[in-house]
């Protein structure tokens, strides 16, 4: 069972003043860019969504990055950490989907570029950050289709761009991960190709539903939690006329309706990261409960009681540092298990 919601919390989330200013500025920018006619002011976003260039020859923080074309519309940024001693270790690959309500940001957005570098260095792993198409210009299921194509590209060796110390398949341990809307995409990509995925990291995944949850009512003033903004994002992403009970949004309900299916028992091990100041927390815990009830192999919920939505991009927060350590532990543990199973199978 999920952890019950705490009673209403007074005041505001505990944030340093710099973090609060950044969050307030980002929230205001997002709100100003969403037009009443259902379109987005991309020019306004471009003025303030700071981007980072790839660093193929000048690693930043011990991590080099390169951009790659998967198709005419799909790009992936690879982050490869420097390994002390010259390598010799086969690294897991984490396919990462950035957040932004299906509408904002890209793999080049500075905050996600920095997050992927931190993850690449800490795990260590190759992070493949997916520059999937955005709504409302591209609605469901474009983001899921791009995610699946990117995963297949990684599994096929990423055009030879993945480091590998041996001729064995370079992505023997391939994970999918994502935050907010990217966590939603990561879930659906894992559901499409569960046997190919060693684990799923769903970071404050963005799910929805027509009936409001207790946390949505209680935390509607929390950062990035405004109900009007969330309703706009779902209308921009879902098929025209669809409600938020569509299977792409109300994922816990969709899993419960399909609980008898074998595919959930084959679903990869999952880590769900939940913040105590996140408006979506009830749906995230319901998602973990639904996976468990459907027979998923392993579902772990990591709680960050003081964390707002998108806390992980604020690298000076203690919870952000803890989050990176939790993801590293999860990925390394399941990469080892995956390798052991492969070696055991080869001996049979």
Tab-separated table of C-alpha atoms in Angstrom:
chain	number	residue	atom	x	y	z
A	1	UNK	CA	0.000	0.000	0.000
A	2	UNK	CA	1.141	3.575	-0.673
A	3	UNK	CA	2.046	5.896	2.147
A	4	UNK	CA	-1.008	7.946	3.139
A	5	UNK	CA	-0.885	11.669	2.535
A	6	UNK	CA	0.215	13.808	5.456
A	7	UNK	CA	-2.126	16.481	6.790
A	8	UNK	CA	-2.062	19.881	5.060
A	9	UNK	CA	1.349	21.515	5.376
A	10	UNK	CA	1.566	25.169	6.392
A	11	UNK	CA	3.762	27.705	4.666
A	12	UNK	CA	5.962	27.009	1.689
A	13	UNK	CA	8.429	24.237	0.776
A	14	UNK	CA	11.872	24.643	2.367
A	15	UNK	CA	13.923	26.143	-0.477
A	16	UNK	CA	17.021	28.346	-0.430
A	17	UNK	CA	16.299	31.826	-1.799
A	18	UNK	CA	18.232	31.197	-5.031
A	19	UNK	CA	16.288	28.009	-5.743
A	20	UNK	CA	12.998	29.772	-4.982
A	21	UNK	CA	13.838	32.571	-7.430
A	22	UNK	CA	14.699	30.054	-10.162
A	23	UNK	CA	11.498	28.101	-9.594
A	24	UNK	CA	9.343	31.235	-9.580
A	25	UNK	CA	10.986	32.481	-12.773
A	26	UNK	CA	10.534	29.153	-14.566
A	27	UNK	CA	6.906	28.925	-13.491
A	28	UNK	CA	6.193	32.462	-14.704
A	29	UNK	CA	7.900	31.782	-18.051
A	30	UNK	CA	5.908	28.619	-18.615
A	31	UNK	CA	2.639	30.369	-17.802
A	32	UNK	CA	3.424	33.305	-20.103
A	33	UNK	CA	4.256	31.031	-23.039
A	34	UNK	CA	0.969	29.071	-23.039
A	35	UNK	CA	-1.568	30.780	-25.280
A	36	UNK	CA	-5.341	30.565	-24.891
A	37	UNK	CA	-5.708	29.206	-28.433
A	38	UNK	CA	-3.736	26.087	-27.446
A	39	UNK	CA	-0.452	27.098	-29.086
A	40	UNK	CA	2.904	27.868	-27.458
A	41	UNK	CA	5.011	31.001	-27.757
A	42	UNK	CA	8.219	29.201	-28.687
A	43	UNK	CA	10.046	32.459	-29.399
A	44	UNK	CA	9.472	33.599	-25.803
A	45	UNK	CA	10.665	30.229	-24.516
A	46	UNK	CA	13.787	30.426	-26.667
A	47	UNK	CA	14.786	33.699	-25.004
A	48	UNK	CA	14.939	32.152	-21.546
A	49	UNK	CA	15.403	28.379	-21.991
A	50	UNK	CA	19.206	28.435	-21.765
A	51	UNK	CA	20.822	25.678	-23.814
A	52	UNK	CA	24.179	23.902	-23.571
A	53	UNK	CA	26.287	22.850	-26.544
A	54	UNK	CA	27.689	19.313	-26.781
A	55	UNK	CA	31.257	18.877	-25.531
A	56	UNK	CA	32.855	16.123	-27.640
A	57	UNK	CA	36.478	17.213	-27.090
A	58	UNK	CA	36.292	19.233	-23.859
A	59	UNK	CA	34.522	17.154	-21.197
A	60	UNK	CA	32.664	19.077	-18.513
A	61	UNK	CA	32.716	17.536	-15.054
A	62	UNK	CA	34.518	14.519	-16.473
A	63	UNK	CA	31.746	13.833	-18.994
A	64	UNK	CA	31.913	14.295	-22.778
A	65	UNK	CA	28.747	14.741	-24.841
A	66	UNK	CA	27.895	14.309	-28.513
A	67	UNK	CA	24.708	14.779	-30.550
A	68	UNK	CA	23.411	12.060	-32.881
A	69	UNK	CA	20.643	11.825	-35.462
A	70	UNK	CA	18.395	8.790	-35.081
A	71	UNK	CA	16.047	9.892	-37.865
A	72	UNK	CA	15.148	13.077	-39.741
A	73	UNK	CA	13.276	14.395	-36.679
A	74	UNK	CA	14.825	12.577	-33.729
A	75	UNK	CA	18.079	13.447	-31.969
A	76	UNK	CA	19.861	11.912	-28.985
A	77	UNK	CA	22.605	13.496	-26.889
A	78	UNK	CA	25.047	10.938	-25.499
A	79	UNK	CA	26.910	11.635	-22.256
A	80	UNK	CA	29.972	9.443	-21.727
A	81	UNK	CA	31.925	9.658	-18.455
A	82	UNK	CA	35.671	9.445	-18.244
A	83	UNK	CA	36.626	6.267	-16.380
A	84	UNK	CA	39.787	6.453	-14.222
A	85	UNK	CA	42.448	4.055	-15.400
A	86	UNK	CA	41.357	4.152	-19.018
A	87	UNK	CA	38.138	2.213	-18.834
A	88	UNK	CA	37.844	-1.505	-19.458
A	89	UNK	CA	34.429	-1.504	-17.832
A	90	UNK	CA	31.263	-2.050	-19.792
A	91	UNK	CA	28.925	0.761	-18.816
A	92	UNK	CA	25.156	0.515	-18.502
A	93	UNK	CA	23.164	2.799	-20.775
A	94	UNK	CA	20.345	4.950	-19.417
A	95	UNK	CA	17.888	6.322	-21.959
A	96	UNK	CA	16.692	9.602	-20.433
A	97	UNK	CA	13.545	11.599	-21.202
A	98	UNK	CA	13.504	15.207	-19.993
A	99	UNK	CA	10.521	16.771	-18.280
A	100	UNK	CA	8.471	19.790	-19.271
A	101	UNK	CA	4.833	18.759	-19.535
A	102	UNK	CA	5.400	17.283	-23.046
A	103	UNK	CA	5.618	20.948	-24.165
A	104	UNK	CA	8.798	22.553	-22.797
A	105	UNK	CA	12.573	22.047	-22.988
A	106	UNK	CA	14.887	19.767	-24.927
A	107	UNK	CA	17.877	17.501	-24.432
A	108	UNK	CA	20.029	20.617	-24.861
A	109	UNK	CA	18.283	22.616	-22.116
A	110	UNK	CA	21.029	23.549	-19.672
A	111	UNK	CA	19.339	22.098	-16.574
A	112	UNK	CA	18.848	18.708	-18.222
A	113	UNK	CA	22.288	18.726	-19.787
A	114	UNK	CA	23.705	19.285	-16.291
A	115	UNK	CA	21.491	16.598	-14.725
A	116	UNK	CA	22.556	14.033	-17.311
A	117	UNK	CA	26.215	14.847	-16.674
A	118	UNK	CA	25.712	14.362	-12.951
A	119	UNK	CA	24.041	10.990	-13.516
A	120	UNK	CA	26.650	9.859	-16.047
A	121	UNK	CA	29.464	10.628	-13.612
A	122	UNK	CA	27.820	9.247	-10.466
A	123	UNK	CA	26.553	5.893	-11.743
A	124	UNK	CA	28.813	5.780	-13.961
A	125	UNK	CA	26.809	5.156	-17.127
A	126	UNK	CA	26.273	6.369	-20.640
A	127	UNK	CA	23.235	8.633	-20.587
A	128	UNK	CA	21.299	8.886	-23.862
A	129	UNK	CA	19.107	11.979	-23.539
A	130	UNK	CA	16.258	11.896	-26.050
A	131	UNK	CA	15.197	15.052	-27.896
A	132	UNK	CA	11.662	13.821	-28.527
A	133	UNK	CA	9.014	15.835	-30.383
A	134	UNK	CA	6.934	18.265	-28.341
A	135	UNK	CA	3.234	19.012	-28.018
A	136	UNK	CA	1.011	20.669	-29.126
A	137	UNK	CA	2.732	20.528	-32.513
A	138	UNK	CA	3.100	16.759	-32.030
A	139	UNK	CA	0.503	14.996	-29.902
A	140	UNK	CA	0.227	11.495	-28.438
A	141	UNK	CA	1.686	9.063	-29.388
A	142	UNK	CA	4.573	10.924	-31.065
A	143	UNK	CA	6.607	11.112	-27.834
A	144	UNK	CA	6.200	7.379	-27.173
A	145	UNK	CA	7.075	6.531	-30.774
A	146	UNK	CA	10.237	8.646	-30.522
A	147	UNK	CA	11.113	6.972	-27.229
A	148	UNK	CA	10.749	3.502	-28.684
A	149	UNK	CA	12.832	4.447	-31.743
A	150	UNK	CA	15.569	5.852	-29.493
A	151	UNK	CA	15.614	2.709	-27.364
A	152	UNK	CA	15.889	0.478	-30.432
A	153	UNK	CA	18.730	2.685	-31.686
A	154	UNK	CA	20.586	2.286	-28.389
A	155	UNK	CA	19.993	-1.473	-28.316
A	156	UNK	CA	21.421	-1.706	-31.843
A	157	UNK	CA	24.622	-0.003	-30.666
A	158	UNK	CA	23.807	3.665	-31.323
A	159	UNK	CA	25.600	3.642	-34.652
A	160	UNK	CA	28.849	2.592	-32.977
A	161	UNK	CA	28.852	5.601	-30.629
A	162	UNK	CA	28.665	3.605	-27.393
A	163	UNK	CA	31.947	2.776	-25.634
A	164	UNK	CA	32.476	-0.954	-25.219
A	165	UNK	CA	35.565	-2.860	-24.057
A	166	UNK	CA	34.448	-6.072	-25.731
A	167	UNK	CA	32.626	-7.268	-28.855
A	168	UNK	CA	29.561	-8.169	-26.783
A	169	UNK	CA	26.365	-6.108	-27.274
A	170	UNK	CA	27.183	-2.660	-25.830
A	171	UNK	CA	23.744	-2.128	-24.328
A	172	UNK	CA	23.418	-5.410	-22.444
A	173	UNK	CA	22.051	-3.388	-19.523
A	174	UNK	CA	19.773	-0.710	-20.948
A	175	UNK	CA	17.605	1.347	-18.614
A	176	UNK	CA	14.905	3.908	-19.266
A	177	UNK	CA	14.434	6.937	-17.043
A	178	UNK	CA	12.673	10.265	-17.099
A	179	UNK	CA	11.287	13.046	-14.975
A	180	UNK	CA	7.761	14.482	-14.929
A	181	UNK	CA	6.356	14.122	-18.479
A	182	UNK	CA	9.578	12.306	-19.319
A	183	UNK	CA	8.732	9.816	-16.564
A	184	UNK	CA	5.406	9.237	-18.286
A	185	UNK	CA	7.220	8.627	-21.585
A	186	UNK	CA	9.730	6.314	-19.893
A	187	UNK	CA	6.890	4.183	-18.480
A	188	UNK	CA	5.224	3.766	-21.870
A	189	UNK	CA	8.508	2.965	-23.604
A	190	UNK	CA	9.274	0.305	-20.972
A	191	UNK	CA	5.764	-1.109	-21.432
A	192	UNK	CA	6.341	-1.422	-25.177
A	193	UNK	CA	9.692	-3.252	-24.864
A	194	UNK	CA	9.821	-4.702	-21.334
A	195	UNK	CA	12.198	-7.556	-22.132
A	196	UNK	CA	14.788	-5.118	-23.461
A	197	UNK	CA	14.807	-2.904	-20.374
A	198	UNK	CA	16.893	-3.707	-17.295
A	199	UNK	CA	15.066	-1.182	-15.141
A	200	UNK	CA	12.856	1.907	-15.124
A	201	UNK	CA	13.474	5.079	-13.115
A	202	UNK	CA	10.267	7.147	-12.987
A	203	UNK	CA	11.135	10.501	-11.416
A	204	UNK	CA	7.998	12.291	-10.241
A	205	UNK	CA	6.138	10.936	-13.310
A	206	UNK	CA	3.379	13.140	-14.736
A	207	UNK	CA	0.097	11.248	-14.629
A	208	UNK	CA	-3.445	12.592	-14.590
A	209	UNK	CA	-7.119	11.798	-14.207
A	210	UNK	CA	-10.488	13.503	-14.262
A	211	UNK	CA	-11.190	13.094	-10.535
A	212	UNK	CA	-8.749	15.232	-8.528
A	213	UNK	CA	-6.647	13.497	-5.896
A	214	UNK	CA	-6.139	14.721	-2.350
A	215	UNK	CA	-2.618	15.937	-3.104
A	216	UNK	CA	-3.838	17.844	-6.167
A	217	UNK	CA	-6.386	19.668	-4.018
A	218	UNK	CA	-4.014	20.219	-1.122
A	219	UNK	CA	-0.953	21.354	-3.083
A	220	UNK	CA	-2.489	23.315	-5.947
A	221	UNK	CA	-0.352	26.318	-4.968
A	222	UNK	CA	2.892	24.312	-4.855
A	223	UNK	CA	5.505	24.939	-7.585
A	224	UNK	CA	4.308	23.764	-11.008
A	225	UNK	CA	1.031	22.548	-9.483
A	226	UNK	CA	-1.541	25.028	-10.809
A	227	UNK	CA	-4.649	23.134	-12.011
A	228	UNK	CA	-5.254	25.442	-15.000
A	229	UNK	CA	-1.706	24.951	-16.232
A	230	UNK	CA	-1.895	21.173	-15.840
A	231	UNK	CA	-5.229	21.028	-17.666
A	232	UNK	CA	-3.700	23.051	-20.545
A	233	UNK	CA	-0.767	20.637	-20.822
A	234	UNK	CA	-2.989	17.573	-20.980
A	235	UNK	CA	-5.199	19.173	-23.675
A	236	UNK	CA	-2.057	19.930	-25.687
A	237	UNK	CA	-0.767	16.368	-25.489
A	238	UNK	CA	-3.774	14.036	-25.563
A	239	UNK	CA	-5.791	13.257	-28.716
A	240	UNK	CA	-8.456	15.885	-29.442
A	241	UNK	CA	-11.517	15.234	-27.301
A	242	UNK	CA	-9.767	12.802	-24.951
A	243	UNK	CA	-10.174	13.205	-21.203
A	244	UNK	CA	-7.446	12.855	-18.591
A	245	UNK	CA	-8.679	9.312	-17.968
A	246	UNK	CA	-7.083	8.359	-21.291
A	247	UNK	CA	-4.612	5.482	-20.821
A	248	UNK	CA	-1.679	7.786	-21.598
A	249	UNK	CA	-2.561	10.020	-18.638
A	250	UNK	CA	-4.324	7.886	-16.048
A	251	UNK	CA	-1.691	5.185	-16.049
A	252	UNK	CA	-2.556	3.688	-12.618
A	253	UNK	CA	-6.167	3.114	-13.711
A	254	UNK	CA	-5.020	1.632	-17.035
A	255	UNK	CA	-2.750	-0.831	-15.217
A	256	UNK	CA	-5.549	-1.832	-12.840
A	257	UNK	CA	-7.928	-2.464	-15.772
A	258	UNK	CA	-5.285	-4.682	-17.388
A	259	UNK	CA	-3.950	-6.240	-14.188
A	260	UNK	CA	-4.368	-9.832	-15.344
A	261	UNK	CA	-2.103	-9.406	-18.361
A	262	UNK	CA	1.213	-11.252	-18.418
A	263	UNK	CA	3.017	-8.117	-19.580
A	264	UNK	CA	2.906	-6.550	-16.118
A	265	UNK	CA	4.534	-9.612	-14.559
A	266	UNK	CA	7.320	-9.137	-17.115
A	267	UNK	CA	7.590	-5.395	-16.438
A	268	UNK	CA	11.139	-4.347	-15.532
A	269	UNK	CA	12.186	-3.449	-11.970
A	270	UNK	CA	11.008	0.078	-11.243
A	271	UNK	CA	12.133	2.931	-9.005
A	272	UNK	CA	9.494	5.634	-8.441
A	273	UNK	CA	10.762	8.911	-6.965
A	274	UNK	CA	8.145	10.931	-5.040
A	275	UNK	CA	8.411	14.431	-3.566
A	276	UNK	CA	6.466	15.529	-0.498
A	277	UNK	CA	5.654	18.926	-2.051
A	278	UNK	CA	4.716	17.522	-5.462
A	279	UNK	CA	1.089	17.916	-6.508
A	280	UNK	CA	1.299	14.591	-8.394
A	281	UNK	CA	2.444	12.430	-5.474
A	282	UNK	CA	-0.844	10.555	-4.957
A	283	UNK	CA	-0.871	9.388	-8.576
A	284	UNK	CA	2.785	8.359	-8.358
A	285	UNK	CA	2.172	6.173	-5.301
A	286	UNK	CA	-0.983	4.794	-6.962
A	287	UNK	CA	1.174	3.896	-9.961
A	288	UNK	CA	3.589	1.931	-7.774
A	289	UNK	CA	0.683	0.193	-6.026
A	290	UNK	CA	-0.938	-0.711	-9.356
A	291	UNK	CA	2.288	-2.219	-10.699
A	292	UNK	CA	2.721	-4.300	-7.553
A	293	UNK	CA	-0.881	-5.500	-7.654
A	294	UNK	CA	-0.474	-6.465	-11.322
A	295	UNK	CA	2.514	-8.658	-10.445
A	296	UNK	CA	5.487	-6.508	-11.475
A	297	UNK	CA	8.834	-8.015	-10.457
A	298	UNK	CA	10.049	-5.176	-8.226
A	299	UNK	CA	8.679	-1.721	-7.458
A	300	UNK	CA	10.487	0.603	-5.055
A	301	UNK	CA	9.273	4.036	-3.967
A	302	UNK	CA	11.926	6.561	-2.943
A	303	UNK	CA	10.427	9.353	-0.833
A	304	UNK	CA	11.847	12.885	-0.615
A	305	UNK	CA	9.542	14.568	1.927
A	306	UNK	CA	10.836	18.137	1.458
A	307	UNK	CA	11.103	17.968	-2.341
A	308	UNK	CA	9.139	20.105	-4.784
A	309	UNK	CA	8.357	19.032	-8.327
A	310	UNK	CA	11.608	19.196	-10.379
A	311	UNK	CA	13.837	19.267	-7.272
A	312	UNK	CA	16.423	17.093	-9.047
A	313	UNK	CA	17.565	19.926	-11.342
A	314	UNK	CA	18.550	22.046	-8.319
A	315	UNK	CA	21.926	20.452	-7.715
A	316	UNK	CA	22.664	22.292	-4.470
A	317	UNK	CA	19.711	20.706	-2.664
A	318	UNK	CA	20.470	17.773	-0.346
A	319	UNK	CA	17.537	15.838	-1.808
A	320	UNK	CA	18.924	16.336	-5.315
A	321	UNK	CA	22.245	14.816	-4.258
A	322	UNK	CA	20.453	11.940	-2.521
A	323	UNK	CA	18.367	11.348	-5.628
A	324	UNK	CA	21.473	10.931	-7.802
A	325	UNK	CA	22.873	8.422	-5.296
A	326	UNK	CA	19.596	6.484	-5.228
A	327	UNK	CA	19.509	6.243	-9.012
A	328	UNK	CA	23.153	5.128	-9.114
A	329	UNK	CA	22.483	2.366	-6.581
A	330	UNK	CA	19.400	1.157	-8.486
A	331	UNK	CA	21.082	1.123	-11.909
A	332	UNK	CA	24.273	-0.567	-10.708
A	333	UNK	CA	22.427	-3.220	-8.725
A	334	UNK	CA	20.216	-4.200	-11.641
A	335	UNK	CA	23.049	-3.984	-14.162
A	336	UNK	CA	24.961	-6.528	-12.042
A	337	UNK	CA	21.901	-8.760	-11.805
A	338	UNK	CA	21.339	-8.539	-15.546
A	339	UNK	CA	24.951	-9.472	-16.241
A	340	UNK	CA	24.832	-12.381	-13.799
A	341	UNK	CA	21.688	-13.774	-15.427
A	342	UNK	CA	23.314	-13.494	-18.844
A	343	UNK	CA	26.438	-15.329	-17.653
A	344	UNK	CA	24.355	-18.044	-15.965
A	345	UNK	CA	22.323	-18.466	-19.147
A	346	UNK	CA	25.499	-18.756	-21.233
A	347	UNK	CA	26.760	-21.573	-18.990
A	348	UNK	CA	23.602	-23.640	-19.424
